[in-house]
mmCIF file of C-alpha atoms in Angstrom:
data_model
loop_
_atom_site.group_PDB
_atom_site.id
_atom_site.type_symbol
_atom_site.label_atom_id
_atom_site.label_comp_id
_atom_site.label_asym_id
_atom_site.label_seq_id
_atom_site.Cartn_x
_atom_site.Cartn_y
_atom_site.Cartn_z
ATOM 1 C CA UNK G 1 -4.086 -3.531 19.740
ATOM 2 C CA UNK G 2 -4.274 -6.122 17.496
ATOM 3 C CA UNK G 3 -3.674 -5.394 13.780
ATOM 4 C CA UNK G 4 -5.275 -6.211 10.580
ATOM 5 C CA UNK G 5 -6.239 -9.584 9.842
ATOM 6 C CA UNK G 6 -7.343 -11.200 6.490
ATOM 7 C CA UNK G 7 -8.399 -14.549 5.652
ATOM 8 C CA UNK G 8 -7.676 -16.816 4.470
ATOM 9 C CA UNK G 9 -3.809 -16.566 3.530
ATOM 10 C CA UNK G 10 -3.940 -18.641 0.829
ATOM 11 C CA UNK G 11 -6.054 -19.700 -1.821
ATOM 12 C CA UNK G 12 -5.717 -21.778 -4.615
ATOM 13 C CA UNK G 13 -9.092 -21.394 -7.662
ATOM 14 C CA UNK G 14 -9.329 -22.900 -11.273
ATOM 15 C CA UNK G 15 -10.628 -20.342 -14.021
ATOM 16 C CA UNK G 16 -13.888 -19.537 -13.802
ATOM 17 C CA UNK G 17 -14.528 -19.866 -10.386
ATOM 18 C CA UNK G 18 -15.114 -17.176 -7.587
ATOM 19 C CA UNK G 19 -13.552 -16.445 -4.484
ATOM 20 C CA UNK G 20 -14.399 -14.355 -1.770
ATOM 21 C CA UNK G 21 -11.422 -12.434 0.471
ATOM 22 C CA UNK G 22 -11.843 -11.498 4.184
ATOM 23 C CA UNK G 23 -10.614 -8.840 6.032
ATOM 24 C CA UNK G 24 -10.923 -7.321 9.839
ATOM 25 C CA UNK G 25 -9.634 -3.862 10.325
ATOM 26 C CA UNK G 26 -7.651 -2.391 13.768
ATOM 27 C CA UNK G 27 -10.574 -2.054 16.565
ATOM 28 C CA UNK G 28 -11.763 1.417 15.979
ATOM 29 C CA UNK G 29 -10.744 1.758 12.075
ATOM 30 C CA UNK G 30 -13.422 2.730 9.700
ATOM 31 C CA UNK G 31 -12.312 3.052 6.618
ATOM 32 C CA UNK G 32 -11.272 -0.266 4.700
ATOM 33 C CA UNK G 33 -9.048 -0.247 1.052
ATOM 34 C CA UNK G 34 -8.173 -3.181 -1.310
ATOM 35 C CA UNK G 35 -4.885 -3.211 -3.308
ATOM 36 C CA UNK G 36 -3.609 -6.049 -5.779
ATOM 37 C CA UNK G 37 -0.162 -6.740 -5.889
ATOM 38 C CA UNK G 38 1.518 -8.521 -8.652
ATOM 39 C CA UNK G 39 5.272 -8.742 -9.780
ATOM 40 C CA UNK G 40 4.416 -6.170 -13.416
ATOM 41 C CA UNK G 41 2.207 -3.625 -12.321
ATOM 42 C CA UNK G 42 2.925 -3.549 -8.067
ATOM 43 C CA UNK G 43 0.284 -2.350 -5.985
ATOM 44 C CA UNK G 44 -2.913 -1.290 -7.189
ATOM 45 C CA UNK G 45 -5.875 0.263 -5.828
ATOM 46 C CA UNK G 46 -9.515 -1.461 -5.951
ATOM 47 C CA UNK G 47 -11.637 0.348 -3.435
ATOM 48 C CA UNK G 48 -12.270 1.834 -0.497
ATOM 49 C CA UNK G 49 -14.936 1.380 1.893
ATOM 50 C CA UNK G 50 -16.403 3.437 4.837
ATOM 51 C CA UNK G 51 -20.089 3.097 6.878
ATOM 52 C CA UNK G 52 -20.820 -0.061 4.470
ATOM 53 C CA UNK G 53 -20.020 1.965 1.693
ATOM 54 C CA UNK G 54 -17.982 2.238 -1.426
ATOM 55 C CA UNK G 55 -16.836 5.516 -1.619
ATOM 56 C CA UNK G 56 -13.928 5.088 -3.994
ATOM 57 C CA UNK G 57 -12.910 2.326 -6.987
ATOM 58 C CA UNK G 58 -9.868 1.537 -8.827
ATOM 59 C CA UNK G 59 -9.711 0.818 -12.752
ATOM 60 C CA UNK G 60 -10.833 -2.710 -11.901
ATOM 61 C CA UNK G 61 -13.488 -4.464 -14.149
ATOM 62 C CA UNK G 62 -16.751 -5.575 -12.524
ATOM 63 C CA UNK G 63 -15.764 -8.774 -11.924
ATOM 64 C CA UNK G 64 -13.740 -7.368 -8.849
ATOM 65 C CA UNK G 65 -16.778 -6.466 -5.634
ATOM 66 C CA UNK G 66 -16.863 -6.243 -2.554
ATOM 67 C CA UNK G 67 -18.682 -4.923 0.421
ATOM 68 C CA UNK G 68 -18.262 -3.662 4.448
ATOM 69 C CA UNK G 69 -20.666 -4.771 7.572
ATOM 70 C CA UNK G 70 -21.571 -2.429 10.461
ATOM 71 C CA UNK G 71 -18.390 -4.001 12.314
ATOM 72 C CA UNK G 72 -16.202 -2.808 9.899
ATOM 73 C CA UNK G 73 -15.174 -5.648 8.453
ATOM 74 C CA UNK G 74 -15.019 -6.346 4.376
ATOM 75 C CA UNK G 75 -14.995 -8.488 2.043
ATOM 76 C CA UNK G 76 -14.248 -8.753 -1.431
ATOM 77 C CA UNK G 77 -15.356 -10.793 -4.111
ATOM 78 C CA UNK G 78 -13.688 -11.805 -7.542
ATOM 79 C CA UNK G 79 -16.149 -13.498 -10.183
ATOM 80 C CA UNK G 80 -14.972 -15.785 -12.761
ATOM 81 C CA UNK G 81 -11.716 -16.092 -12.215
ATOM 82 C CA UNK G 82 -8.865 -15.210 -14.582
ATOM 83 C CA UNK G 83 -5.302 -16.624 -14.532
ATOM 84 C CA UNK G 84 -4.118 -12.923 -14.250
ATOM 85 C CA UNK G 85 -6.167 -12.388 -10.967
ATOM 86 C CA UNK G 86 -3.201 -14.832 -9.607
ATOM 87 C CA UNK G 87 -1.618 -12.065 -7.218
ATOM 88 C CA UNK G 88 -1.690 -10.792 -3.568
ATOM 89 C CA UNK G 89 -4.598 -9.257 -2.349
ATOM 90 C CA UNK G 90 -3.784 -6.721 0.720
ATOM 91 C CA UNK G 91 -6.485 -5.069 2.847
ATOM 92 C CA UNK G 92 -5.106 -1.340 4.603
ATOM 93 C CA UNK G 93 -7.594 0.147 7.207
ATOM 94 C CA UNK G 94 -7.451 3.706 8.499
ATOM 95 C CA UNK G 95 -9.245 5.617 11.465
ATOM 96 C CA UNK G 96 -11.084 7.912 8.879
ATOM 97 C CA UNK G 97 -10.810 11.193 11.184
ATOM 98 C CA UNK G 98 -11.547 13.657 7.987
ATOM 99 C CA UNK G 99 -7.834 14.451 7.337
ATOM 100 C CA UNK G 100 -5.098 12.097 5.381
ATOM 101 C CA UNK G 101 -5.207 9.084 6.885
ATOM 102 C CA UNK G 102 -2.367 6.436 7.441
ATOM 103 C CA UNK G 103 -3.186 3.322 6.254
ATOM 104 C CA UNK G 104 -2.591 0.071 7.733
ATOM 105 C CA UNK G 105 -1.747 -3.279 5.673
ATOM 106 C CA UNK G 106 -2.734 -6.868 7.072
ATOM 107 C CA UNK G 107 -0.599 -9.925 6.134
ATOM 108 C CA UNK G 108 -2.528 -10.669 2.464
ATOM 109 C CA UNK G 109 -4.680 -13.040 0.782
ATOM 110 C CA UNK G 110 -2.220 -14.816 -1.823
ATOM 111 C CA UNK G 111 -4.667 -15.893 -4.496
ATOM 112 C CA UNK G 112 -3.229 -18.518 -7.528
ATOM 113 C CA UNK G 113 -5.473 -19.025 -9.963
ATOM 114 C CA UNK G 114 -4.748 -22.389 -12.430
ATOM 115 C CA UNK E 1 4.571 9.188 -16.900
ATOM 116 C CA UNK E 2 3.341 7.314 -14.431
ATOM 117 C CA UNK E 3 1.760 8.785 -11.489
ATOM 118 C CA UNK E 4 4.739 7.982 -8.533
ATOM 119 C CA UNK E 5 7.671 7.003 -10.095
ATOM 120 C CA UNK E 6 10.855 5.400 -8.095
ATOM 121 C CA UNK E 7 14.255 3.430 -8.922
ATOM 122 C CA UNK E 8 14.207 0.291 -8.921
ATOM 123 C CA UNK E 9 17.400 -0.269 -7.953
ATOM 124 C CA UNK E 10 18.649 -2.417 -6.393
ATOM 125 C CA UNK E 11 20.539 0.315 -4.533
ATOM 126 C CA UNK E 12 23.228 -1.080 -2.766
ATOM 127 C CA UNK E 13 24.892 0.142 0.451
ATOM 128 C CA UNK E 14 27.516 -0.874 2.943
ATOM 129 C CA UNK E 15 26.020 -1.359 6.423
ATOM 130 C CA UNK E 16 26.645 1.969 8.586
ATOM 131 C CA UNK E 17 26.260 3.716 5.637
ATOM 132 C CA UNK E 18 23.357 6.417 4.633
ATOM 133 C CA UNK E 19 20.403 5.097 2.056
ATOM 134 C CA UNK E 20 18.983 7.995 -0.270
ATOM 135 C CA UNK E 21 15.672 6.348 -1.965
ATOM 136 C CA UNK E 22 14.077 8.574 -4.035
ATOM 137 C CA UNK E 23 10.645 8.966 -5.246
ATOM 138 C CA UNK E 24 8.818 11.723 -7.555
ATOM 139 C CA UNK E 25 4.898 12.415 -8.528
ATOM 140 C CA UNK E 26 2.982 13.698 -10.772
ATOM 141 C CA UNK E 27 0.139 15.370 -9.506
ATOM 142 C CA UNK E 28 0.981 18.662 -7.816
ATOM 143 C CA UNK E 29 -1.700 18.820 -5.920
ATOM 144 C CA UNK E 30 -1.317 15.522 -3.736
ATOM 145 C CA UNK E 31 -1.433 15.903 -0.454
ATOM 146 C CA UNK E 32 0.100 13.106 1.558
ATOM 147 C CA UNK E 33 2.645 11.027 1.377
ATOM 148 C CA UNK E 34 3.927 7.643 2.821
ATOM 149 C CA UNK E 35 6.950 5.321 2.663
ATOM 150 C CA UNK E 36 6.376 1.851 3.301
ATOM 151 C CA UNK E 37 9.004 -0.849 3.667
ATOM 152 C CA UNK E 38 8.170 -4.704 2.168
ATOM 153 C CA UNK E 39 9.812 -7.523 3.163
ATOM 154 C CA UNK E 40 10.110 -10.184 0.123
ATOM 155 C CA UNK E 41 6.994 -12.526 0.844
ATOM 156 C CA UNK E 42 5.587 -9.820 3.296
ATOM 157 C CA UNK E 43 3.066 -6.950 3.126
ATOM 158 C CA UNK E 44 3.827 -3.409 3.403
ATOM 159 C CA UNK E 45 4.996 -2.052 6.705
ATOM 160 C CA UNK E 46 4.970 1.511 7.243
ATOM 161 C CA UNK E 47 7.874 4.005 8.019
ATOM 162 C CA UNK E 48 7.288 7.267 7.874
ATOM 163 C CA UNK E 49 4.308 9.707 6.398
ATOM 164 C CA UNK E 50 4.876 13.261 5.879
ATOM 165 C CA UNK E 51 2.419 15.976 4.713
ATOM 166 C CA UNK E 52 4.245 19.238 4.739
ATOM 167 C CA UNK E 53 7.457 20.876 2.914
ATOM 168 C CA UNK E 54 10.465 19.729 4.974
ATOM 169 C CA UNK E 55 12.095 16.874 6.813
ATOM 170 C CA UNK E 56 10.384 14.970 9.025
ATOM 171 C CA UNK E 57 12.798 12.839 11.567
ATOM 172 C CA UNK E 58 12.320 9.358 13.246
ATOM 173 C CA UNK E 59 14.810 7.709 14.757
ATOM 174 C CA UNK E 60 17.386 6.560 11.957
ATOM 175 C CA UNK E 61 14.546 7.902 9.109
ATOM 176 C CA UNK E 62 14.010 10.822 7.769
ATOM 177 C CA UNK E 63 11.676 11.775 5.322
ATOM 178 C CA UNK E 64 12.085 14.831 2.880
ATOM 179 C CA UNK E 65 9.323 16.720 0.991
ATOM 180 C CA UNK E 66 8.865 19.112 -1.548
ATOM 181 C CA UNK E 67 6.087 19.818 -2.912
ATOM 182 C CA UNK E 68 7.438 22.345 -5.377
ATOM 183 C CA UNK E 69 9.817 20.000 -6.917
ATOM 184 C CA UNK E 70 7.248 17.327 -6.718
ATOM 185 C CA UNK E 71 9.815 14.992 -5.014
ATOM 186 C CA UNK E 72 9.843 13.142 -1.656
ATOM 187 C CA UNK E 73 12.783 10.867 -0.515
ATOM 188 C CA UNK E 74 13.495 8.988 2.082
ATOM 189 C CA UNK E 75 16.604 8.610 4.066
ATOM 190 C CA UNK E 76 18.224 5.536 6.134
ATOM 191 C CA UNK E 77 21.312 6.423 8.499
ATOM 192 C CA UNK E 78 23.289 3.494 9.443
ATOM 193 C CA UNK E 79 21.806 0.698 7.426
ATOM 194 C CA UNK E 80 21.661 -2.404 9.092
ATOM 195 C CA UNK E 81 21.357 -5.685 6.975
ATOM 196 C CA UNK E 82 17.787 -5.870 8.687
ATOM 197 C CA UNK E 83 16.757 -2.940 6.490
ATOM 198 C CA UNK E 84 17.274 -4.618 2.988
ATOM 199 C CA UNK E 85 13.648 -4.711 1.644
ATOM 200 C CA UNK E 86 11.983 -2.467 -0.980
ATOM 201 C CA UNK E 87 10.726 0.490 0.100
ATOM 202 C CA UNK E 88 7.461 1.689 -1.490
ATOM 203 C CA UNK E 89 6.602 5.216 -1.924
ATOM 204 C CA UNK E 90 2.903 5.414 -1.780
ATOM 205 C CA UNK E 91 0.978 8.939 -2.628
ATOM 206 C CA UNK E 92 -2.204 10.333 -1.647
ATOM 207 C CA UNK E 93 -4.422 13.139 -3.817
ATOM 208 C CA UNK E 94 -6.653 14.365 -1.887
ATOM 209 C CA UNK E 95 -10.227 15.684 -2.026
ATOM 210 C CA UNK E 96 -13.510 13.300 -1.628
ATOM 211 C CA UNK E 97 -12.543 11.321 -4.924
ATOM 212 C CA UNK E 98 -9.271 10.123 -3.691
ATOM 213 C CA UNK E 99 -10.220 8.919 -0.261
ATOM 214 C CA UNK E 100 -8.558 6.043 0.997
ATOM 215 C CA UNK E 101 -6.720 5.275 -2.114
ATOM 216 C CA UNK E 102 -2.716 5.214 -2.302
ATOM 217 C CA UNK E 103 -0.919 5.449 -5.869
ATOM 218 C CA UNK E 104 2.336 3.417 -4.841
ATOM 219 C CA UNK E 105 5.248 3.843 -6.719
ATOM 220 C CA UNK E 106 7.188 0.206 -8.270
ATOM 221 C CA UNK E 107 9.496 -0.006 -5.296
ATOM 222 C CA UNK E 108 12.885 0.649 -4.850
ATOM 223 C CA UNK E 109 14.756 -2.628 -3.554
ATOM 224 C CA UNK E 110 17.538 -1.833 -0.626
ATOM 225 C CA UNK E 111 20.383 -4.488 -0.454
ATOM 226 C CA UNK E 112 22.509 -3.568 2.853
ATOM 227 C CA UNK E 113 25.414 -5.513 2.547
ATOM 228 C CA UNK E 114 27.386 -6.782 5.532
#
């Protein structure tokens, strides 16, 4: 089965622009969470979606969206970019069966914003 | 106090040796737990997850949990060189306001040393 997959690896912004991230979860996972990871404060929650639905956020400002299709497959989207956005962006899906759920990570979006 | 707290380390070990990583929250009412190894320049890759008081066994890992401590650890038994990483302890809450969303510890960095 093929595992989670997030587009595109790498992206290089200027401030003030916007970027959008990609991410396709494991065939059959329904539930899709966002982390940021930087060097000082590791790996952060920013939201979780299930059924095209955000049922949880992180202490994120609004700048920081996204959004999940009928596929399962989200995005996110980051307005007006800051140079402390600059930071890996992992997506984790999980089969959602109503009990803890392992999560799974895909290989990360590695945003630098100049 | 932060919510999942680990050593940083770098904890260092001879190969064939056993690696204690250790990792306590603060919430006693979280409900699952997860250890997650990270390659530098990789995402997380998970180990082990564990939801009840006790050890939980695979292969050369073993997780430990106890809840009434607050404390969950993780242990290696003959450490290979391949296992130097950090190893993130990641925590789940429970209940509908906590779905999907892991509190990760800062990472405790393994060096396995030929």
């Amino acid at each position: 089965k093929a595992g989670v997959t997030q587009t595109p690896r790498y992206l290089i912004k200027t401030r003030g622009q916007q970027v959008t991230l990609s991410c396709s979860p494991i065939s059959g996972h329904r539930s899709v969470s966002w982390y940021q990871q930087t060097p000082g404060q590791g790996l952060q929650f920013l939201f979780e979606y299930f059924s095209e639905t955000q049922r949880n956020k992180g202490n994120f400002p609004g700048r920081f969206s996204g959004r999940q299709f009928s596929n399962s497959r989200s995005e996110m989207n980051v307005s007006t970019l800051e140079l402390g956005d600059s930071a890996l962006y992992l997506c984790a899906s999980s089969l959602e069966r109503g009990g803890p759920d392992t999560q799974y990570f895909g290989p990360g979006t590695r945003l630098t914003v100049l | 106090q932060k919510e999942v707290e680990q050593n940083s380390g770098p904890l260092s070990v001879p190969e064939g040796a056993i690696a204690s990583l250790n990792c306590t929250y603060s919430d006693r009412g979280s409900q699952s737990f997860f250890w997650y190894r990270q390659y530098s320049g990789k995402s997380p890759e998970l180990i082990m997850s564990i939801y009840s008081n006790g050890d939980k066994e695979d292969g050369r890992f073993t997780a430990q949990l106890n809840k009434a401590s607050q404390y969950v650890s993780l242990l290696i038994r003959d450490s290979q060189p391949s296992d130097s990483a950090t190893y993130l302890c990641a925590v789940n809450k429970g209940g509908s306001s906590n779905t999907g969303k892991l509190i990760f510890g800062q990472g405790t960095t393994l060096q396995v040393k030929p």
